[in-house]
Short mmCIF file of C-alpha atoms in Angstrom, two decimals:
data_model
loop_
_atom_site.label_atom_id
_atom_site.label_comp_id
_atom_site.label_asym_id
_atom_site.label_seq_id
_atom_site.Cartn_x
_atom_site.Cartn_y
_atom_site.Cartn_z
CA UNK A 1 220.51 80.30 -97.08
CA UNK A 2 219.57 79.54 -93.81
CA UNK A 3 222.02 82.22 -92.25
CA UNK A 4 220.72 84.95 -94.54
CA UNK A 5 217.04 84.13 -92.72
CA UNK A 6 218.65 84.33 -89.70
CA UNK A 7 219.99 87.79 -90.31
CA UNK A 8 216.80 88.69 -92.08
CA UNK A 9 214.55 87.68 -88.87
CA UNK A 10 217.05 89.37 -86.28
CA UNK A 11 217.06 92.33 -87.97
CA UNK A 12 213.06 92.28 -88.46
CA UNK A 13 212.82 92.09 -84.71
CA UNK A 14 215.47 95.12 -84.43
CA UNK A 15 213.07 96.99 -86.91
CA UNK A 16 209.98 96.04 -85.32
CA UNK A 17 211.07 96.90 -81.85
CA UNK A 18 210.39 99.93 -83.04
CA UNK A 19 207.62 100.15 -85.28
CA UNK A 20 205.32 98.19 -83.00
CA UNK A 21 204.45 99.97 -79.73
CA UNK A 22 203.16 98.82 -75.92
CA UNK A 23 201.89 101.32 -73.03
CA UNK A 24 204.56 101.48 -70.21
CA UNK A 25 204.87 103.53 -67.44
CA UNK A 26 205.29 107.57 -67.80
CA UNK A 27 208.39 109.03 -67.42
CA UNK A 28 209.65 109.95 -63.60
CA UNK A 29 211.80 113.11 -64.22
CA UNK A 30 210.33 115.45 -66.19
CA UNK A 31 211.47 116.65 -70.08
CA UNK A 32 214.54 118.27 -70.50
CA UNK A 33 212.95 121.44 -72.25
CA UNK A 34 216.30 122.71 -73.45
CA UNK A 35 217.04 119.56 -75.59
CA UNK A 36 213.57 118.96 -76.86
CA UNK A 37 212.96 123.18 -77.75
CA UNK A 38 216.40 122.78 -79.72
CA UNK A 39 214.90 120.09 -81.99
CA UNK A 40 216.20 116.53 -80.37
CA UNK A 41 214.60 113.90 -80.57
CA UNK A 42 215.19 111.85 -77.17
CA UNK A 43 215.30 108.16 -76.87
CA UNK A 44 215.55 105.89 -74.33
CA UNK A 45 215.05 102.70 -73.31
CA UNK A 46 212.21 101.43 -70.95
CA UNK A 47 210.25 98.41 -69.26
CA UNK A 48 206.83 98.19 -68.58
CA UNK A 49 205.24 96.96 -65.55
CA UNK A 50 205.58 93.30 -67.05
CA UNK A 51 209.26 93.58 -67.77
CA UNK A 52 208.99 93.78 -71.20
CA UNK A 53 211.67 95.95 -72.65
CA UNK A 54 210.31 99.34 -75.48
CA UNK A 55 211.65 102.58 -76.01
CA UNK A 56 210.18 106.23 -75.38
CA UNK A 57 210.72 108.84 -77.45
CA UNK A 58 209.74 112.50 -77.03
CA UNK A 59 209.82 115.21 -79.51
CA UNK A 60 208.22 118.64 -79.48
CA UNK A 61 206.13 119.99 -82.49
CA UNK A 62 204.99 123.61 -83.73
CA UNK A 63 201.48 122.73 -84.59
CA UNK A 64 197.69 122.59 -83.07
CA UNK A 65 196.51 120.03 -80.61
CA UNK A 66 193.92 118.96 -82.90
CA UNK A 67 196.52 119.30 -86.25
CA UNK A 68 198.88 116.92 -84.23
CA UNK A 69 195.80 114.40 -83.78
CA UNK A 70 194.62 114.04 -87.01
CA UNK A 71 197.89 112.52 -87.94
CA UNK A 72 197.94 110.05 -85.47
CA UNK A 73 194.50 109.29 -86.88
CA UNK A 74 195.32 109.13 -90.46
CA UNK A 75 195.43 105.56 -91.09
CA UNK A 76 195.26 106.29 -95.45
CA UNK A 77 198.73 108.31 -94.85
CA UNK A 78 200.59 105.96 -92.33
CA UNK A 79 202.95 104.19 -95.11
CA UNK A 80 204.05 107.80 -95.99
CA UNK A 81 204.95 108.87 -92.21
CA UNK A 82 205.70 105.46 -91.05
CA UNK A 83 207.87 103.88 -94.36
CA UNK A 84 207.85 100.68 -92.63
CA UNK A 85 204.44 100.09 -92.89
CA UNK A 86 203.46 98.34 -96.07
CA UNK A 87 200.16 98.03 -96.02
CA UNK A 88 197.14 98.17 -93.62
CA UNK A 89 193.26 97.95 -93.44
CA UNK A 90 191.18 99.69 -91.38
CA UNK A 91 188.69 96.72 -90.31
CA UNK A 92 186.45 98.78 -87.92
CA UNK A 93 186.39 102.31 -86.92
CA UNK A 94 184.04 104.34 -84.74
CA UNK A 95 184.18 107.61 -82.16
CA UNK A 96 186.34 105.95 -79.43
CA UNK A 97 188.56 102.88 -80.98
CA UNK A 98 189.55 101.29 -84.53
CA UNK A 99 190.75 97.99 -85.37
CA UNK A 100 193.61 97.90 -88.00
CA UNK A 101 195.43 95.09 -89.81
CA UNK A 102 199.46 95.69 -90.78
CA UNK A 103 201.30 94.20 -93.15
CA UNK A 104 205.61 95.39 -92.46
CA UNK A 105 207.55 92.70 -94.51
CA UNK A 106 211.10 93.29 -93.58
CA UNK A 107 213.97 91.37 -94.92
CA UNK A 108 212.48 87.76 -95.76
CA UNK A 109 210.23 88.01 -93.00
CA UNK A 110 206.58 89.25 -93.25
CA UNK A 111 204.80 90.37 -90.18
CA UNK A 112 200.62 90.57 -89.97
CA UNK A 113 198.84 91.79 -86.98
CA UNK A 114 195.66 93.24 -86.00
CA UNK A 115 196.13 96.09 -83.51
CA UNK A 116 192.80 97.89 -81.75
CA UNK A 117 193.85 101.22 -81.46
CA UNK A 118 191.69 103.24 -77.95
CA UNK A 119 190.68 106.96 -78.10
CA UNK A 120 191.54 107.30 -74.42
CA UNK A 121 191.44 110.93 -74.48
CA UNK A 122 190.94 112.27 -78.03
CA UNK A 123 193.00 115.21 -78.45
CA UNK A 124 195.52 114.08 -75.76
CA UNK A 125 195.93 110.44 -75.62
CA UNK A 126 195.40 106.78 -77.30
CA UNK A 127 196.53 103.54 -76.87
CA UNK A 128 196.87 100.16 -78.68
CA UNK A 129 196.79 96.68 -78.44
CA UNK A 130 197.47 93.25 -80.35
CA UNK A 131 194.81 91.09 -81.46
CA UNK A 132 195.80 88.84 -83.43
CA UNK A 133 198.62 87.85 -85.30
CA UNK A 134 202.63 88.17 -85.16
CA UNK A 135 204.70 88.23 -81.68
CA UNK A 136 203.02 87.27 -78.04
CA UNK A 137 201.61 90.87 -77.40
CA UNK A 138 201.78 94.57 -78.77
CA UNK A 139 200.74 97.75 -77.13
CA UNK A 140 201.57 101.67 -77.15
CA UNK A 141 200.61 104.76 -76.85
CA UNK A 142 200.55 108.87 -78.46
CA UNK A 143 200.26 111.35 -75.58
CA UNK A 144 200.33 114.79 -76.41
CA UNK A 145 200.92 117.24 -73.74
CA UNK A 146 201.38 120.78 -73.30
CA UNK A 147 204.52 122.62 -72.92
CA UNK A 148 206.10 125.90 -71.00
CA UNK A 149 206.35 127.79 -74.94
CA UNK A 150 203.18 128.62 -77.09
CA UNK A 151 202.22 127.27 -79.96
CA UNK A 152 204.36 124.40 -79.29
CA UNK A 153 203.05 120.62 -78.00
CA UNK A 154 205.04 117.49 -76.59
CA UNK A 155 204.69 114.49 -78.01
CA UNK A 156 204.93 111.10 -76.51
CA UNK A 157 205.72 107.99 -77.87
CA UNK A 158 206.25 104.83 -75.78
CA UNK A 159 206.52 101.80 -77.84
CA UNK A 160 207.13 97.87 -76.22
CA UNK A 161 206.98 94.34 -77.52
CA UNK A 162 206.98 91.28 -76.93
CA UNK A 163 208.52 88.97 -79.26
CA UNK A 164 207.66 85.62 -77.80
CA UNK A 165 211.12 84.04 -78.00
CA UNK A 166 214.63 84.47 -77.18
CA UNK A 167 216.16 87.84 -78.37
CA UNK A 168 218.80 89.36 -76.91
CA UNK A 169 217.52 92.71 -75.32
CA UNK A 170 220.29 94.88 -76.23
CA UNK A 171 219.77 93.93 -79.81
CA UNK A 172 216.12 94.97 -80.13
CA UNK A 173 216.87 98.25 -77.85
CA UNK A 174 219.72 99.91 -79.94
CA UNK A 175 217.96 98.99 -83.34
CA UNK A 176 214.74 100.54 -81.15
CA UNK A 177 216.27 103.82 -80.48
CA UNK A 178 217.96 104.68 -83.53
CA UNK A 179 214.31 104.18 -85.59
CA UNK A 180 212.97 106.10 -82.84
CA UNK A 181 214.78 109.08 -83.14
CA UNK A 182 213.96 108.82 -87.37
CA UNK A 183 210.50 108.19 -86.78
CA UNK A 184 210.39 111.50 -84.61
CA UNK A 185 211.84 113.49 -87.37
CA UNK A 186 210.02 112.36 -89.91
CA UNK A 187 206.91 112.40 -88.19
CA UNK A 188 207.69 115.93 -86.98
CA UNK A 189 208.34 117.22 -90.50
CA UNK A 190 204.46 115.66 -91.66
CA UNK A 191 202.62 117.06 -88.94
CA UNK A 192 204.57 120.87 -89.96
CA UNK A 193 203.28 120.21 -93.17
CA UNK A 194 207.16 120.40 -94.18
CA UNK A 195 208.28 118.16 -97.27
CA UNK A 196 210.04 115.34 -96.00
CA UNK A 197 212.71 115.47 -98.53
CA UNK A 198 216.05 114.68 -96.58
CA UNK A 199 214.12 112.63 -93.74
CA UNK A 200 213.84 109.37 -95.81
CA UNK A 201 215.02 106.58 -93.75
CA UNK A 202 217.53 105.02 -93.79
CA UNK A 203 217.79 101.08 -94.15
CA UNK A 204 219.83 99.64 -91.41
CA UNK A 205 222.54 97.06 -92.41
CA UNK A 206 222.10 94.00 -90.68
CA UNK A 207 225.71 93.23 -89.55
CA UNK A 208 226.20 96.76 -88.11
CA UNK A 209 223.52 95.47 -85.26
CA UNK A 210 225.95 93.33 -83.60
CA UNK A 211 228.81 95.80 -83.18
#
């Protein structure tokens, strides 16, 4: 028993090193417009200024500025564009910021935390931050930024946390990247208003993490 909660908890913090994002630095080279224009979804891994490791992912999407927005916005939708999300409640919620509480049970763990989510620049960029509950600090950000073709936007996704305890890095990175990449997809098909039949995700087996 206690080796299956073992598993269970590593592979919630594989899961959740992707799910629950932290602002790090932007990128130094710029996109590689080829890639991104022919659909990829590019991952890679990151630290922050405080050394904490995340992922970014880029993606690009056909759709408005303000179309692309409203999703990130859409707090009654999230468990349909972001499957790992349970549950949540929108505690407060005004112009510039709301205050959210998830619920992502994974395995036989069951992670609660209260994020405040910033309307930096609405439109273009917001941020989050824990408040309370699971792991020693979460943050992230949604940019979306303009690109050389019309009609279609980058997004941005950087994504770091800190688990506060000892995890092997590599662990939480590769899980990390691979949900980033299905997060981009899915989340790409939502905001096109296409049906997201054939970008269900797909539940990592915990073993395959240590190969």
């Amino acid at each position: 028993m206690r080796a299956r909660i073992e598993c269970g908890w590593r592979w919630g913090v594989i899961w959740l090193g992707l799910w629950l994002p932290l602002v790090g630095e932007a990128a130094a080279a710029g996109p590689e417009w080829s890639r991104l224009f022919a659909g990829e979804i590019l991952a890679t891994a990151v630290q922050n200024r405080d050394g904490v490791p995340g992922v970014r992912a880029m993606f690009t999407v056909a759709a408005s500025r303000e179309r692309i927005w409203s999703v990130f916005v859409d707090y009654d939708n999230f468990p349909r564009f972001f499957p790992g999300i349970k549950d949540l409640k929108v505690l407060e919620q005004g112009e510039k910021s709301a205050t959210v509480a998830f619920y992502t049970p994974v395995a036989f763990m069951h992670y609660r935390y209260v994020l405040h989510r910033r309307y930096v620049e609405p439109g273009r960029r917001l941020t989050w931050t824990r408040l309370s509950g699971s792991f020693k600090s979460i943050d992230g950000s949604w940019e979306i930024r303009d690109t050389p073709r019309s009609g279609v936007l980058l997004v941005v996704y950087e994504s770091f946390v800190n688990i506060g305890q000892l995890v092997p890095t590599t662990l939480v990175q590769r899980g990390a990247l691979r949900r980033a990449r299905d997060m981009g997809l899915r989340l790409r098909a939502w905001i096109e208003e296409r049906d997201l039949a054939g970008y269900e995700q797909q539940e990592e087996i915990p073993h395959e993490a240590n190969r």
